[in-house]
XYZ file of C-alpha atoms in Angstrom:
516
model
C -23.227 14.939 -6.021
C -21.290 11.800 -5.082
C -18.224 12.181 -2.872
C -15.120 10.042 -3.524
C -11.832 9.433 -1.745
C -8.845 7.931 -3.590
C -6.124 6.424 -1.372
C -2.796 5.444 -2.946
C 0.973 5.482 -2.651
C 1.402 7.643 -5.787
C -0.396 10.573 -7.407
C 1.066 12.211 -10.488
C -1.422 15.092 -10.206
C 1.060 16.543 -7.698
C 4.752 17.044 -8.420
C 7.329 14.378 -7.559
C 4.854 11.684 -6.522
C 5.125 9.020 -9.205
C 7.105 5.801 -9.636
C 4.938 3.964 -12.167
C 1.592 3.649 -13.924
C -0.415 3.803 -10.687
C 0.513 7.484 -10.427
C -1.008 8.106 -13.873
C -4.290 6.376 -12.976
C -4.598 8.224 -9.655
C -3.991 11.465 -11.569
C -6.441 10.851 -14.426
C -9.460 9.050 -12.974
C -10.263 11.720 -10.332
C -10.043 14.391 -13.035
C -12.591 12.518 -15.127
C -14.886 12.045 -12.109
C -14.690 15.747 -11.248
C -15.620 16.644 -14.836
C -18.840 14.635 -14.326
C -19.829 16.961 -11.502
C -18.864 14.747 -8.571
C -16.447 15.639 -5.791
C -13.096 13.831 -5.389
C -10.403 13.867 -2.699
C -7.040 12.172 -3.287
C -4.692 11.388 -0.402
C -1.156 10.001 -0.491
C 1.733 9.919 1.999
C 3.912 13.008 2.241
C 7.145 10.968 2.310
C 8.566 13.719 4.574
C 8.687 16.175 1.650
C 5.367 16.692 -0.156
C 3.720 18.576 2.737
C 6.276 21.384 2.860
C 4.353 23.853 0.674
C 0.937 22.521 1.675
C -1.833 24.057 3.751
C -2.240 22.414 7.169
C -5.779 21.062 7.631
C -5.803 19.081 10.872
C -3.991 16.828 13.311
C -4.986 13.163 13.249
C -4.656 11.386 16.603
C -4.769 7.591 16.873
C -3.161 4.648 18.639
C -0.549 2.253 17.283
C 1.700 -0.140 19.237
C -0.197 0.921 22.371
C 1.170 4.454 21.906
C -0.423 7.745 20.941
C 0.410 8.854 17.395
C -0.264 12.204 15.736
C -0.126 12.646 11.968
C -0.833 15.827 10.019
C -3.193 16.291 7.067
C -2.201 18.900 4.471
C -3.956 20.063 1.333
C -1.448 20.516 -1.511
C -1.522 22.285 -4.855
C -1.862 20.072 -7.950
C -0.019 20.593 -11.229
C -3.385 21.492 -12.758
C -6.549 22.700 -11.020
C -9.906 20.983 -11.559
C -13.242 21.960 -10.042
C -14.341 19.706 -7.125
C -10.955 17.922 -7.025
C -8.763 18.215 -3.908
C -5.330 16.756 -3.186
C -3.908 15.908 0.246
C -0.835 14.378 1.828
C -0.363 12.901 5.273
C 2.831 13.709 7.152
C 4.382 11.761 9.999
C 8.147 11.513 10.687
C 8.079 7.720 10.194
C 6.461 7.993 6.741
C 9.704 8.485 4.866
C 10.499 8.321 1.162
C 12.627 5.425 -0.039
C 15.325 5.021 -2.653
C 12.850 4.038 -5.417
C 11.519 7.319 -6.896
C 11.862 8.806 -3.367
C 8.735 6.767 -2.527
C 9.346 3.042 -1.950
C 12.029 1.340 0.118
C 13.967 -1.661 -1.124
C 14.535 -4.064 1.787
C 16.278 -7.066 0.177
C 16.917 -8.803 3.508
C 13.322 -8.512 4.734
C 10.947 -7.467 1.933
C 8.299 -4.847 2.781
C 9.742 -4.250 6.284
C 10.030 -0.464 5.993
C 7.175 0.092 3.546
C 4.715 -1.883 5.697
C 5.492 0.386 8.666
C 4.946 3.622 6.780
C 1.765 2.437 5.032
C 0.330 1.117 8.324
C 0.781 4.607 9.816
C -0.554 6.240 6.655
C -3.661 4.021 6.403
C -4.519 4.434 10.081
C -4.227 8.206 9.697
C -6.518 8.070 6.642
C -9.056 5.969 8.588
C -9.004 8.565 11.359
C -9.474 11.381 8.834
C -12.457 9.567 7.268
C -13.967 8.937 10.720
C -13.615 12.648 11.601
C -15.232 13.727 8.325
C -12.117 15.477 7.001
C -13.241 14.686 3.437
C -16.977 15.129 4.100
C -19.533 12.323 3.977
C -18.060 9.783 1.544
C -19.942 7.527 -0.871
C -16.942 5.616 -2.278
C -13.373 5.011 -1.103
C -11.142 3.775 -3.939
C -7.978 1.961 -2.801
C -4.954 1.205 -4.970
C -2.663 -1.822 -4.442
C -1.476 -3.294 -1.142
C -0.208 0.046 0.225
C -3.793 1.135 0.944
C -5.512 -2.213 1.697
C -4.941 -1.911 5.465
C -7.977 0.394 5.482
C -10.068 -2.722 4.822
C -8.438 -4.463 7.803
C -9.290 -1.460 10.000
C -12.831 -1.289 8.651
C -13.390 -5.002 9.363
C -11.632 -5.528 12.700
C -10.824 -2.238 14.462
C -13.551 -1.003 16.819
C -12.565 2.642 16.257
C -13.244 2.423 12.507
C -16.422 0.336 12.199
C -18.151 3.456 10.787
C -16.189 2.877 7.564
C -18.529 -0.060 6.873
C -21.162 2.469 5.776
C -18.997 3.434 2.772
C -18.453 1.414 -0.418
C -14.805 0.329 -0.748
C -13.282 -0.449 -4.160
C -9.856 -2.055 -4.584
C -7.764 -1.762 -7.770
C -4.935 -4.203 -8.500
C -2.083 -2.527 -10.378
C 0.674 -5.048 -9.650
C -0.490 -8.411 -8.320
C 3.086 -9.668 -7.995
C 3.927 -7.213 -5.190
C 1.794 -8.376 -2.286
C 2.998 -6.719 0.926
C 3.616 -9.874 2.979
C 4.556 -9.392 6.657
C 4.480 -11.635 9.774
C 1.480 -11.620 12.086
C 3.748 -11.683 15.176
C 7.276 -11.406 16.583
C 8.596 -8.652 14.334
C 8.671 -4.855 14.617
C 6.983 -4.719 11.210
C 4.347 -7.327 12.133
C 0.600 -6.749 12.272
C 0.328 -7.645 15.984
C 3.094 -5.210 16.955
C 1.168 -2.297 15.469
C -2.296 -3.460 16.548
C -1.770 -5.323 19.857
C -5.345 -4.726 21.044
C -7.199 -5.584 17.827
C -8.723 -9.052 17.561
C -8.513 -10.376 14.018
C -8.997 -13.620 12.123
C -5.649 -14.829 10.773
C -7.401 -17.287 8.405
C -9.019 -14.366 6.575
C -5.776 -12.403 6.289
C -3.022 -14.965 5.828
C -0.758 -15.690 2.905
C -1.279 -19.224 1.561
C 2.464 -19.949 1.346
C 3.544 -18.278 4.590
C 0.655 -19.016 6.903
C 2.207 -17.047 9.761
C 2.058 -13.888 7.613
C -0.557 -11.406 6.494
C -0.833 -10.855 2.731
C -1.991 -7.268 2.236
C -2.753 -7.739 -1.465
C -5.021 -10.635 -0.494
C -6.661 -8.460 2.190
C -7.742 -6.033 -0.539
C -9.148 -8.815 -2.718
C -10.943 -10.602 0.135
C -12.477 -7.634 1.960
C -13.349 -5.024 -0.711
C -16.875 -4.499 -2.022
C -15.530 -4.494 -5.585
C -12.159 -5.650 -6.949
C -10.786 -4.257 -10.193
C -8.130 -5.417 -12.647
C -6.995 -2.764 -15.100
C -7.887 -4.702 -18.264
C -10.454 -7.368 -19.196
C -7.837 -9.854 -20.468
C -5.764 -9.514 -17.303
C -8.890 -10.371 -15.306
C -9.073 -13.665 -17.220
C -5.328 -14.246 -16.709
C -5.413 -13.854 -12.922
C -8.145 -16.461 -12.512
C -5.577 -19.079 -13.608
C -2.504 -20.336 -11.748
C 0.899 -18.976 -12.724
C 3.322 -21.338 -14.477
C 6.356 -19.056 -14.798
C 7.938 -18.017 -17.027
C 5.523 -19.272 -19.692
C 2.446 -17.814 -18.015
C 1.946 -15.342 -15.173
C -1.559 -15.485 -13.714
C -2.975 -15.219 -10.210
C 0.419 -15.227 -8.456
C -0.867 -17.573 -5.728
C -4.070 -15.574 -5.187
C -6.160 -17.136 -7.961
C -8.499 -18.827 -5.409
C -9.310 -15.437 -3.850
C -9.820 -13.908 -7.282
C -12.032 -16.810 -8.391
C -14.117 -16.346 -5.246
C -14.420 -12.601 -5.873
C -15.483 -13.392 -9.441
C -18.052 -15.957 -8.298
C -19.455 -13.400 -5.842
C -19.786 -10.815 -8.623
C -17.117 -8.559 -7.075
C -14.333 -8.882 -9.699
C -14.336 -6.605 -12.748
C -11.879 -5.994 -15.587
C -12.021 -2.408 -16.867
C -9.305 -1.197 -19.233
C -7.238 1.816 -18.191
C -7.388 4.853 -20.424
C -5.075 7.444 -21.900
C -5.342 11.197 -22.426
C -5.974 12.581 -25.895
C -6.413 16.270 -25.094
C -4.386 18.854 -23.175
C -1.357 16.570 -23.410
C 2.214 17.649 -22.827
C 3.427 17.913 -26.440
C 7.087 17.443 -27.365
C 8.766 19.304 -30.215
C 9.909 17.132 -33.122
C 13.634 16.748 -33.737
C 14.885 17.162 -30.160
C 15.327 13.530 -29.110
C 19.152 13.540 -29.102
C 19.439 17.038 -27.668
C 17.061 16.070 -24.865
C 19.122 12.929 -24.245
C 22.316 14.946 -23.853
C 20.568 17.530 -21.644
C 19.315 14.771 -19.354
C 22.765 13.166 -19.169
C 24.436 16.442 -18.194
C 21.812 17.072 -15.527
C 22.245 13.567 -14.057
C 26.036 13.986 -13.968
C 25.496 16.771 -11.441
C 23.306 14.657 -9.154
C 24.965 13.115 -6.118
C 22.987 9.890 -6.509
C 24.320 9.435 -10.059
C 27.998 10.043 -9.303
C 28.859 6.351 -9.321
C 27.451 6.182 -12.861
C 29.446 9.185 -14.112
C 31.672 7.174 -16.487
C 28.671 5.449 -17.999
C 26.726 8.700 -18.429
C 29.700 10.336 -20.150
C 30.146 7.286 -22.391
C 26.444 7.427 -23.347
C 26.723 11.144 -24.121
C 29.628 10.458 -26.501
C 27.561 7.893 -28.388
C 24.535 10.152 -28.633
C 26.554 13.077 -30.022
C 27.322 10.999 -33.122
C 23.610 10.639 -33.799
C 23.072 14.412 -33.602
C 25.003 14.656 -36.905
C 24.359 11.222 -38.423
C 20.746 10.463 -37.615
C 19.763 6.779 -37.579
C 17.084 5.645 -40.032
C 15.064 3.610 -37.526
C 14.517 4.019 -33.776
C 13.199 1.232 -31.563
C 12.455 2.311 -27.999
C 11.274 1.249 -24.573
C 10.447 3.378 -21.514
C 9.855 1.334 -18.376
C 10.841 0.398 -14.860
C 13.699 -2.082 -15.111
C 12.060 -5.088 -13.488
C 11.446 -8.766 -14.121
C 7.924 -7.945 -15.300
C 9.145 -5.621 -18.045
C 12.441 -7.161 -19.195
C 12.649 -10.791 -18.021
C 13.126 -11.987 -21.606
C 16.198 -9.762 -22.071
C 17.693 -10.668 -18.679
C 17.341 -14.409 -19.184
C 18.225 -14.300 -22.896
C 20.581 -11.345 -23.451
C 21.730 -13.055 -26.638
C 18.232 -12.424 -28.066
C 18.567 -8.716 -27.306
C 22.020 -8.695 -28.959
C 20.418 -10.353 -31.992
C 17.892 -7.497 -32.140
C 20.725 -4.947 -32.047
C 22.510 -6.770 -34.892
C 19.332 -6.761 -36.978
C 19.010 -3.010 -36.360
C 22.632 -2.399 -37.299
C 21.957 -3.760 -40.790
C 19.327 -1.080 -41.444
C 21.112 1.778 -39.641
C 18.820 1.468 -36.648
C 19.240 2.026 -32.906
C 17.519 0.876 -29.725
C 16.805 3.527 -27.065
C 15.893 2.346 -23.563
C 15.067 4.735 -20.710
C 14.489 3.560 -17.175
C 15.667 2.881 -13.651
C 14.932 -0.070 -11.397
C 16.416 -3.299 -10.107
C 20.237 -3.048 -9.785
C 20.858 -6.289 -11.704
C 18.795 -5.007 -14.648
C 20.541 -1.626 -14.614
C 23.923 -3.430 -14.608
C 22.859 -5.688 -17.495
C 21.826 -2.799 -19.721
C 24.837 -0.653 -18.822
C 27.097 -3.553 -19.818
C 25.240 -4.047 -23.114
C 25.432 -0.312 -23.829
C 29.216 -0.332 -23.418
C 29.436 -3.183 -25.950
C 26.982 -2.001 -28.603
C 27.183 1.439 -30.163
C 23.583 1.317 -31.450
C 22.117 0.745 -27.965
C 21.419 3.981 -26.049
C 20.569 3.256 -22.411
C 19.554 6.356 -20.453
C 19.578 5.218 -16.834
C 17.376 7.933 -15.296
C 14.063 9.785 -15.569
C 13.454 12.846 -17.760
C 9.981 14.011 -18.770
C 11.297 15.928 -21.798
C 13.259 12.944 -23.060
C 10.374 10.519 -22.452
C 8.058 12.762 -24.482
C 10.638 12.882 -27.290
C 11.025 9.091 -27.292
C 7.266 8.538 -27.610
C 7.085 11.143 -30.379
C 10.099 10.192 -32.483
C 10.391 6.406 -32.252
C 9.514 4.221 -35.223
C 8.696 1.071 -33.211
C 7.894 0.776 -29.512
C 9.056 -2.495 -27.887
C 7.122 -3.899 -24.905
C 8.120 -7.518 -24.172
C 6.419 -7.641 -20.760
C 6.370 -11.041 -19.077
C 2.884 -10.066 -17.881
C 1.001 -6.773 -18.152
C -2.058 -5.804 -16.093
C -2.815 -3.050 -18.614
C 0.165 -1.015 -19.730
C 0.104 2.704 -20.503
C 3.267 2.915 -22.628
C 1.740 1.184 -25.646
C -1.191 3.642 -25.528
C 1.166 6.647 -25.415
C 3.224 5.274 -28.312
C 0.116 4.526 -30.397
C -1.242 7.993 -29.652
C 1.812 9.307 -31.542
C 1.290 6.903 -34.448
C 4.057 4.514 -33.403
C 3.354 0.804 -33.881
C 4.204 -1.382 -30.874
C 5.743 -4.824 -30.720
C 4.352 -6.557 -27.635
C 4.070 -9.866 -25.830
C 0.502 -11.140 -26.281
C -0.491 -10.985 -22.617
C -2.875 -9.131 -20.267
C -3.823 -5.617 -21.310
C -1.496 -5.773 -24.324
C -3.973 -8.256 -25.841
C -6.716 -5.651 -25.436
C -4.813 -2.795 -27.054
C -2.456 -4.078 -29.805
C -3.693 -6.143 -32.766
C -1.078 -8.049 -34.750
C -0.429 -6.578 -38.225
C -3.334 -4.116 -37.812
C -2.250 -1.654 -35.105
C 1.139 -3.205 -34.284
C 2.927 -6.509 -33.810
C 2.431 -9.264 -31.252
C 4.294 -12.446 -30.303
C 3.501 -15.431 -28.086
C 4.356 -19.126 -27.626
C 3.553 -22.129 -25.471
C 7.120 -22.495 -24.142
C 9.752 -19.961 -23.147
C 12.021 -20.920 -26.077
C 9.098 -20.585 -28.470
C 8.336 -17.098 -27.129
C 11.928 -15.947 -27.666
C 11.991 -17.430 -31.168
C 8.675 -15.758 -32.030
C 9.814 -12.440 -30.526
C 12.743 -12.384 -32.959
C 10.713 -13.556 -35.970
C 8.028 -10.925 -35.228
C 10.775 -8.296 -35.028
C 11.949 -9.479 -38.478
C 8.397 -9.068 -39.820
C 8.246 -5.497 -38.483
C 11.618 -4.564 -40.003
C 10.724 -6.180 -43.327
C 7.467 -4.207 -43.576
C 9.236 -0.974 -42.621
C 11.971 -1.541 -45.229
C 10.026 -3.093 -48.090
C 6.317 -2.302 -47.753
C 5.926 1.382 -46.892
C 2.207 1.366 -47.687
C 1.481 -1.357 -45.134
C 3.749 0.334 -42.559
C 1.888 3.619 -43.077
C -1.457 1.831 -42.684
C -0.340 0.224 -39.388
C 0.894 3.630 -38.182
C -2.427 5.273 -39.106
C -4.447 2.486 -37.459
C -2.389 2.809 -34.273
C -2.878 6.576 -34.179
C -6.660 6.245 -34.645
C -7.082 3.964 -31.617
C -8.795 5.631 -28.665
C -8.553 4.183 -25.166
C -10.295 7.067 -23.451
C -10.683 7.666 -19.738
C -14.271 8.684 -20.462
C -15.055 5.124 -21.566
C -13.046 3.606 -18.709
C -14.742 5.715 -16.057
C -18.148 4.780 -17.503
C -17.151 1.243 -16.494
C -15.999 2.434 -13.083
C -19.371 4.063 -12.356
C -21.378 1.083 -13.591
C -19.386 -1.818 -12.157
C -17.001 -0.586 -9.446
C -18.953 2.254 -7.892
C -22.433 0.761 -8.573
C -23.744 4.262 -9.316
C -24.825 3.775 -12.927
C -23.120 5.515 -15.844
C -22.856 9.274 -15.286
C -21.976 11.287 -18.374
C -19.322 13.959 -18.254
């Protein structure tokens, strides 16, 4: 029996610990590993809340800033029990939840200031727990994004944690654009402030643009035994330099990724989706679930400043309860540059889409929260266009209804490491219209399982996005047989975690394929 530890900032296997797709992966991959007969431990920060109903396991004592620190390890109950799968959180008063999904902090003046502090404490506590054998004798530690990469710094440079070198460390890149850059010195949130007695090589840790700073995403890429991108096509993308907005590639780290590839450490394995024991929505409830979510949000203190907008949205939705639209286009995503750059830079293109929908009695439903400027953009557009329903919050019931009842799922990502939304939409037989990039290349085939657009220039991409949308509407309106075939093809696609985790065992874990 192999023994694994997953270390991440999110884990959707426990309640209220998800902001994005990373939470899904950290939920699903350990389940698949446990079903193969191996043992898995998953640890995330408590964010001062997730430990409250947990079972205390041990104190973790270590030094930071020349001071003695004590963190607490708790085992917590998952949403669903699996044999040989255990979930933990680490509590310390300075590991606080932020304003983004009660997990991440947004520090616009000094990016990563607060998050770097809490993940430094978290990672050091995890290193101490591993050293003490809190998770047993480990074969593989699987790290996710920059929040956990400090474990590789500790393993390489910290005398207290040299024993971690005996374990294989794997590093998965979920979002290469968010790199966790902090100064080496002269800042409370600097590496030297937290590790004043640790000798380290700045050349091996530095950011290429800000040479007086550590780049924690780069640390993961440079120091891990295996590095993983979450789709094969995204692996090819990140080996090339970015030329935004036409192409998003290695985000300044392409040299590190090329080196990892040359050393045989870089692997592209597509994420998976669940096709059994899924949370099924009931057909016909999409507008009711929208109104229910709006009323619930109106009662939340954090949504009070949006009360007028929520009420306005509810009014619009009530019309559709009686007069149902004939065509629903939808998107469910974090409101970020990655997901909606095209709409932010070219809102006139989005308005054009709404006008095209109006002609066929169609609506566009967008659900998400995120960057304030994107929320403001979509709220403004929703006020102006009656066939645009923007639900500015998170609701599991409504999300399930959107995936079930949409006719076309829209995913115009500027770049996409893998993407889970297109898999969830296709699972329900909904064709997707996507930008031909990253993992979307690996999952959506133009005119066979969905629709895809691209272009060599930004203007060409926008033009092709609109013309591809026209093709989709024309097929829906005038060629029902072809539309039905695309729907059926989409629904038949299977991006299983079983297949993905076969790749994990063979390439990332170097254990050979182990059947479930």
